[in-house]
């Protein structure tokens, strides 16, 4: 595939040299990083290699500190609203209709979800998350915005097999800042099953942290992938993925892919 016109970075944030240089430039962030590293060690030992259990612990810790910060960004209500609005406006610009049936993977505390719920017809929003703690905050968001009559579904999960959801049901599947925190086996699991729940003509949008250099992770919380890796993974499961250039024009640090089902077979004339 041709190189992206919007390259991210060749920087490998896992290398010791990068960490030293970063610490020199930002000494005020050294202590928070050390605390985060200590939490990472404790959670990895407790979860015994289960990434979902590990990241559920991360979310419980972050949610206790600040529900807004737990779903990305600084602990600021304004930032929370702005990122949610960006996600909503983007899908609205891509034709999101009230009659669409939407599955949001990693719905969090409904940073964007409350806007989707308000836009969609009642019962047309289904949010899932691995964190029961953040789903409690999602319920509070529903109450804050008076959306009880939209009857959204909010469900905790412990994997991304989506096995409890119906075939060919969702016209839009959305995962914002989920794969940026996921090892490749979790992304592979999702892509192996999402095609089953996609309705004909539906699509699955997800963001990821993109690197043009070596793929790497930092503290098992932040994962950086090359675009072609994720495109190839989708192809392995019979799906097509394309890079969303217009998302790159927005003030957001992650990139976006759109996954759709395979092209229908053409009739032989």
CSV table of C-alpha atoms in Angstrom, one decimal:
chain,number,residue,atom,x,y,z
A,1,UNK,CA,0.0,0.0,0.0
A,2,UNK,CA,1.3,3.6,-0.6
A,3,UNK,CA,2.7,5.5,2.3
A,4,UNK,CA,0.3,7.7,4.2
A,5,UNK,CA,0.4,11.4,3.4
A,6,UNK,CA,0.1,12.0,7.1
A,7,UNK,CA,3.1,10.2,8.7
A,8,UNK,CA,3.0,10.1,12.5
A,9,UNK,CA,6.5,9.3,14.0
A,10,UNK,CA,9.5,7.0,13.8
A,11,UNK,CA,10.0,7.5,17.5
A,12,UNK,CA,10.2,4.4,19.6
A,13,UNK,CA,9.0,5.5,23.0
A,14,UNK,CA,10.0,2.2,24.6
A,15,UNK,CA,13.7,2.8,24.2
A,16,UNK,CA,15.7,3.9,27.2
A,17,UNK,CA,17.4,6.7,25.3
A,18,UNK,CA,14.0,8.2,24.5
A,19,UNK,CA,12.9,8.0,28.1
A,20,UNK,CA,16.1,9.7,29.4
A,21,UNK,CA,15.7,12.5,26.9
A,22,UNK,CA,12.1,12.9,27.7
A,23,UNK,CA,12.8,13.0,31.4
A,24,UNK,CA,15.4,15.8,30.9
A,25,UNK,CA,12.9,17.9,28.9
A,26,UNK,CA,10.0,17.2,31.3
A,27,UNK,CA,11.3,16.6,34.8
A,28,UNK,CA,7.9,17.3,36.3
A,29,UNK,CA,6.6,14.1,34.7
A,30,UNK,CA,9.2,11.8,36.1
A,31,UNK,CA,7.5,11.1,39.4
A,32,UNK,CA,4.1,10.4,37.8
A,33,UNK,CA,5.8,8.0,35.3
A,34,UNK,CA,7.5,6.1,38.2
A,35,UNK,CA,4.2,5.8,39.9
A,36,UNK,CA,2.6,4.5,36.7
A,37,UNK,CA,5.5,2.0,36.3
A,38,UNK,CA,5.0,0.7,39.8
A,39,UNK,CA,1.2,0.3,39.2
A,40,UNK,CA,2.1,-1.5,35.9
A,41,UNK,CA,4.3,-4.0,37.7
A,42,UNK,CA,1.7,-4.7,40.4
A,43,UNK,CA,-1.2,-5.2,37.9
A,44,UNK,CA,0.9,-7.4,35.6
A,45,UNK,CA,1.8,-9.7,38.5
A,46,UNK,CA,-1.9,-9.8,39.7
A,47,UNK,CA,-3.3,-10.4,36.2
A,48,UNK,CA,-0.8,-13.2,35.4
A,49,UNK,CA,-0.5,-12.3,31.7
A,50,UNK,CA,-4.2,-11.7,31.0
A,51,UNK,CA,-4.3,-8.3,29.3
A,52,UNK,CA,-8.0,-7.8,29.7
A,53,UNK,CA,-7.7,-8.4,33.5
A,54,UNK,CA,-4.7,-6.1,33.5
A,55,UNK,CA,-6.3,-3.2,31.7
A,56,UNK,CA,-9.5,-3.6,33.8
A,57,UNK,CA,-7.3,-2.9,36.8
A,58,UNK,CA,-5.8,0.2,35.0
A,59,UNK,CA,-9.4,1.5,34.3
A,60,UNK,CA,-10.4,0.9,37.9
A,61,UNK,CA,-7.4,2.9,39.1
A,62,UNK,CA,-7.9,5.7,36.6
A,63,UNK,CA,-11.7,5.9,37.2
A,64,UNK,CA,-11.2,6.3,40.9
A,65,UNK,CA,-8.8,9.2,40.3
A,66,UNK,CA,-10.9,10.9,37.6
A,67,UNK,CA,-13.6,9.5,35.3
A,68,UNK,CA,-12.8,12.1,32.6
A,69,UNK,CA,-9.1,11.2,32.7
A,70,UNK,CA,-9.9,7.5,32.6
A,71,UNK,CA,-11.0,7.7,29.0
A,72,UNK,CA,-8.1,9.7,27.8
A,73,UNK,CA,-6.7,13.1,28.0
A,74,UNK,CA,-6.2,15.5,30.9
A,75,UNK,CA,-8.7,15.3,33.7
A,76,UNK,CA,-10.7,18.2,32.3
A,77,UNK,CA,-14.4,18.3,31.6
A,78,UNK,CA,-13.8,20.6,28.6
A,79,UNK,CA,-11.4,18.2,27.1
A,80,UNK,CA,-13.8,15.3,27.7
A,81,UNK,CA,-16.5,17.1,25.9
A,82,UNK,CA,-14.3,18.2,23.0
A,83,UNK,CA,-13.0,14.7,22.2
A,84,UNK,CA,-16.5,13.3,22.4
A,85,UNK,CA,-17.8,16.0,20.1
A,86,UNK,CA,-15.0,15.3,17.6
A,87,UNK,CA,-16.0,11.7,17.4
A,88,UNK,CA,-19.7,12.5,17.0
A,89,UNK,CA,-19.2,15.2,14.4
A,90,UNK,CA,-16.9,12.9,12.3
A,91,UNK,CA,-19.4,10.1,12.1
A,92,UNK,CA,-22.2,12.5,11.5
A,93,UNK,CA,-20.2,13.9,8.6
A,94,UNK,CA,-19.9,10.4,7.3
A,95,UNK,CA,-23.6,9.9,7.2
A,96,UNK,CA,-24.6,8.6,10.7
A,97,UNK,CA,-28.4,8.3,10.6
A,98,UNK,CA,-30.9,8.0,13.5
A,99,UNK,CA,-32.0,4.6,12.1
A,100,UNK,CA,-28.4,3.2,12.3
A,101,UNK,CA,-27.8,0.5,14.8
A,102,UNK,CA,-24.5,1.2,16.6
A,103,UNK,CA,-22.1,-0.9,18.6
A,104,UNK,CA,-19.5,1.0,20.6
A,105,UNK,CA,-16.6,-1.1,21.7
A,106,UNK,CA,-14.9,0.5,24.8
A,107,UNK,CA,-17.8,2.9,25.3
A,108,UNK,CA,-16.2,4.1,28.6
A,109,UNK,CA,-18.3,6.7,30.4
A,110,UNK,CA,-20.0,7.7,27.2
A,111,UNK,CA,-17.7,10.6,26.3
A,112,UNK,CA,-19.0,10.3,22.7
A,113,UNK,CA,-21.7,7.8,23.5
A,114,UNK,CA,-24.2,10.2,25.0
A,115,UNK,CA,-24.2,12.2,21.8
A,116,UNK,CA,-24.7,9.0,19.7
A,117,UNK,CA,-27.5,7.9,22.1
A,118,UNK,CA,-29.3,11.2,21.7
A,119,UNK,CA,-29.0,11.1,17.9
A,120,UNK,CA,-30.0,7.5,17.3
A,121,UNK,CA,-33.5,6.1,17.6
A,122,UNK,CA,-34.3,4.5,21.0
A,123,UNK,CA,-32.7,1.1,21.5
A,124,UNK,CA,-30.2,1.6,18.7
A,125,UNK,CA,-27.1,2.1,20.8
A,126,UNK,CA,-25.2,-0.8,22.4
A,127,UNK,CA,-22.1,0.0,24.4
A,128,UNK,CA,-19.7,-2.6,25.8
A,129,UNK,CA,-16.6,-2.2,28.0
A,130,UNK,CA,-14.3,-4.4,30.0
A,131,UNK,CA,-14.5,-2.1,33.0
A,132,UNK,CA,-17.5,-2.3,35.3
A,133,UNK,CA,-16.2,0.8,37.1
A,134,UNK,CA,-16.4,3.0,34.0
A,135,UNK,CA,-19.8,1.6,33.1
A,136,UNK,CA,-21.1,2.9,36.5
A,137,UNK,CA,-19.9,6.3,35.3
A,138,UNK,CA,-21.6,5.7,32.0
A,139,UNK,CA,-25.0,5.3,33.8
A,140,UNK,CA,-24.3,8.6,35.6
A,141,UNK,CA,-23.7,10.2,32.3
A,142,UNK,CA,-27.1,9.0,31.0
A,143,UNK,CA,-28.8,10.5,34.0
A,144,UNK,CA,-26.9,13.8,33.7
A,145,UNK,CA,-28.1,14.2,30.1
A,146,UNK,CA,-31.6,12.8,30.7
A,147,UNK,CA,-31.3,10.0,28.2
A,148,UNK,CA,-33.1,7.3,30.0
A,149,UNK,CA,-35.9,7.2,27.5
A,150,UNK,CA,-33.4,6.3,24.7
A,151,UNK,CA,-33.0,2.9,26.4
A,152,UNK,CA,-29.4,2.3,25.4
A,153,UNK,CA,-27.7,-1.1,26.2
A,154,UNK,CA,-24.6,-1.0,28.4
A,155,UNK,CA,-22.9,-4.4,29.0
A,156,UNK,CA,-19.6,-5.4,30.6
A,157,UNK,CA,-17.5,-7.9,28.7
A,158,UNK,CA,-14.3,-9.9,29.3
A,159,UNK,CA,-13.3,-10.5,25.7
A,160,UNK,CA,-14.0,-9.2,22.2
A,161,UNK,CA,-15.6,-12.3,20.7
A,162,UNK,CA,-19.0,-10.5,20.6
A,163,UNK,CA,-20.6,-14.0,20.9
A,164,UNK,CA,-23.7,-12.7,22.7
A,165,UNK,CA,-24.6,-10.3,19.9
A,166,UNK,CA,-26.8,-11.1,16.8
A,167,UNK,CA,-25.5,-11.8,13.3
A,168,UNK,CA,-25.5,-9.0,10.7
A,169,UNK,CA,-27.2,-6.5,13.1
A,170,UNK,CA,-25.0,-3.4,13.5
A,171,UNK,CA,-24.6,-0.9,10.7
A,172,UNK,CA,-21.9,1.1,12.6
A,173,UNK,CA,-19.3,-0.4,14.9
A,174,UNK,CA,-17.0,2.2,16.7
A,175,UNK,CA,-13.9,1.8,18.9
A,176,UNK,CA,-12.1,5.0,19.9
A,177,UNK,CA,-8.8,4.7,21.7
A,178,UNK,CA,-9.3,1.0,22.4
A,179,UNK,CA,-6.7,-0.6,20.1
A,180,UNK,CA,-4.2,2.0,21.2
A,181,UNK,CA,-4.2,0.1,24.5
A,182,UNK,CA,-4.4,-3.4,23.1
A,183,UNK,CA,-1.8,-6.0,22.2
A,184,UNK,CA,-2.1,-7.6,18.8
A,185,UNK,CA,-3.9,-10.7,20.0
A,186,UNK,CA,-6.8,-8.7,21.3
A,187,UNK,CA,-7.1,-6.7,18.1
A,188,UNK,CA,-7.0,-10.0,16.2
A,189,UNK,CA,-9.8,-11.5,18.3
A,190,UNK,CA,-12.0,-8.5,17.6
A,191,UNK,CA,-11.4,-8.5,13.8
A,192,UNK,CA,-12.0,-12.3,13.8
A,193,UNK,CA,-15.5,-11.7,15.1
A,194,UNK,CA,-16.7,-8.2,14.1
A,195,UNK,CA,-17.5,-9.2,10.6
A,196,UNK,CA,-20.2,-11.5,11.9
A,197,UNK,CA,-22.1,-8.8,13.7
A,198,UNK,CA,-21.8,-6.2,10.9
A,199,UNK,CA,-24.9,-5.7,8.8
A,200,UNK,CA,-24.4,-5.7,5.0
A,201,UNK,CA,-23.0,-2.4,4.0
A,202,UNK,CA,-22.0,-1.6,7.6
A,203,UNK,CA,-18.5,-0.4,8.7
A,204,UNK,CA,-16.2,-0.6,11.7
A,205,UNK,CA,-14.2,2.5,12.6
A,206,UNK,CA,-11.3,2.3,15.0
A,207,UNK,CA,-8.4,4.5,16.0
A,208,UNK,CA,-4.9,3.4,16.8
A,209,UNK,CA,-1.5,4.8,17.7
A,210,UNK,CA,0.5,4.8,14.5
A,211,UNK,CA,4.2,4.5,14.1
A,212,UNK,CA,6.3,4.5,10.9
A,213,UNK,CA,9.1,2.8,12.7
A,214,UNK,CA,9.4,-0.2,15.0
A,215,UNK,CA,6.2,-1.4,16.5
A,216,UNK,CA,6.4,-1.2,20.3
A,217,UNK,CA,4.5,-0.7,23.6
A,218,UNK,CA,5.0,1.3,26.7
A,219,UNK,CA,4.0,-0.2,30.1
A,220,UNK,CA,1.5,-2.5,28.4
A,221,UNK,CA,-0.8,0.5,28.3
A,222,UNK,CA,0.1,2.2,25.0
A,223,UNK,CA,0.7,0.2,21.8
A,224,UNK,CA,2.1,1.6,18.5
A,225,UNK,CA,1.4,-0.2,15.2
A,226,UNK,CA,2.2,0.3,11.6
A,227,UNK,CA,-0.8,0.8,9.4
A,228,UNK,CA,0.0,-2.2,7.1
A,229,UNK,CA,0.0,-4.5,10.2
A,230,UNK,CA,-3.6,-3.8,11.0
A,231,UNK,CA,-4.7,-3.7,7.4
A,232,UNK,CA,-3.1,-7.1,6.9
A,233,UNK,CA,-4.8,-8.4,10.1
A,234,UNK,CA,-8.2,-7.3,8.8
A,235,UNK,CA,-7.5,-9.0,5.4
A,236,UNK,CA,-6.7,-12.2,7.2
A,237,UNK,CA,-10.2,-12.3,8.4
A,238,UNK,CA,-11.8,-11.5,5.1
A,239,UNK,CA,-12.3,-7.8,5.8
A,240,UNK,CA,-11.2,-4.7,3.9
A,241,UNK,CA,-9.5,-1.8,5.7
A,242,UNK,CA,-8.8,1.7,4.5
A,243,UNK,CA,-6.9,4.6,6.1
A,244,UNK,CA,-9.1,7.5,6.9
A,245,UNK,CA,-7.2,10.5,5.6
A,246,UNK,CA,-9.8,13.1,6.7
A,247,UNK,CA,-9.5,12.0,10.3
A,248,UNK,CA,-5.8,13.0,10.2
A,249,UNK,CA,-6.8,16.6,9.7
A,250,UNK,CA,-8.5,16.8,13.1
A,251,UNK,CA,-6.6,17.7,16.3
A,252,UNK,CA,-6.3,14.2,17.6
A,253,UNK,CA,-3.0,12.2,18.0
A,254,UNK,CA,-4.3,8.8,16.8
A,255,UNK,CA,-5.1,7.5,13.3
A,256,UNK,CA,-8.2,5.8,12.1
A,257,UNK,CA,-9.0,2.8,9.9
A,258,UNK,CA,-12.4,1.8,8.5
A,259,UNK,CA,-13.1,-1.9,8.2
A,260,UNK,CA,-15.8,-3.2,5.9
A,261,UNK,CA,-16.9,-6.7,4.7
A,262,UNK,CA,-15.5,-8.2,1.5
A,263,UNK,CA,-16.6,-7.0,-1.9
A,264,UNK,CA,-19.7,-9.0,-3.0
A,265,UNK,CA,-19.0,-11.4,-5.8
A,266,UNK,CA,-19.7,-10.0,-9.2
A,267,UNK,CA,-22.0,-12.0,-11.4
A,268,UNK,CA,-20.3,-13.4,-14.5
A,269,UNK,CA,-21.8,-11.8,-17.6
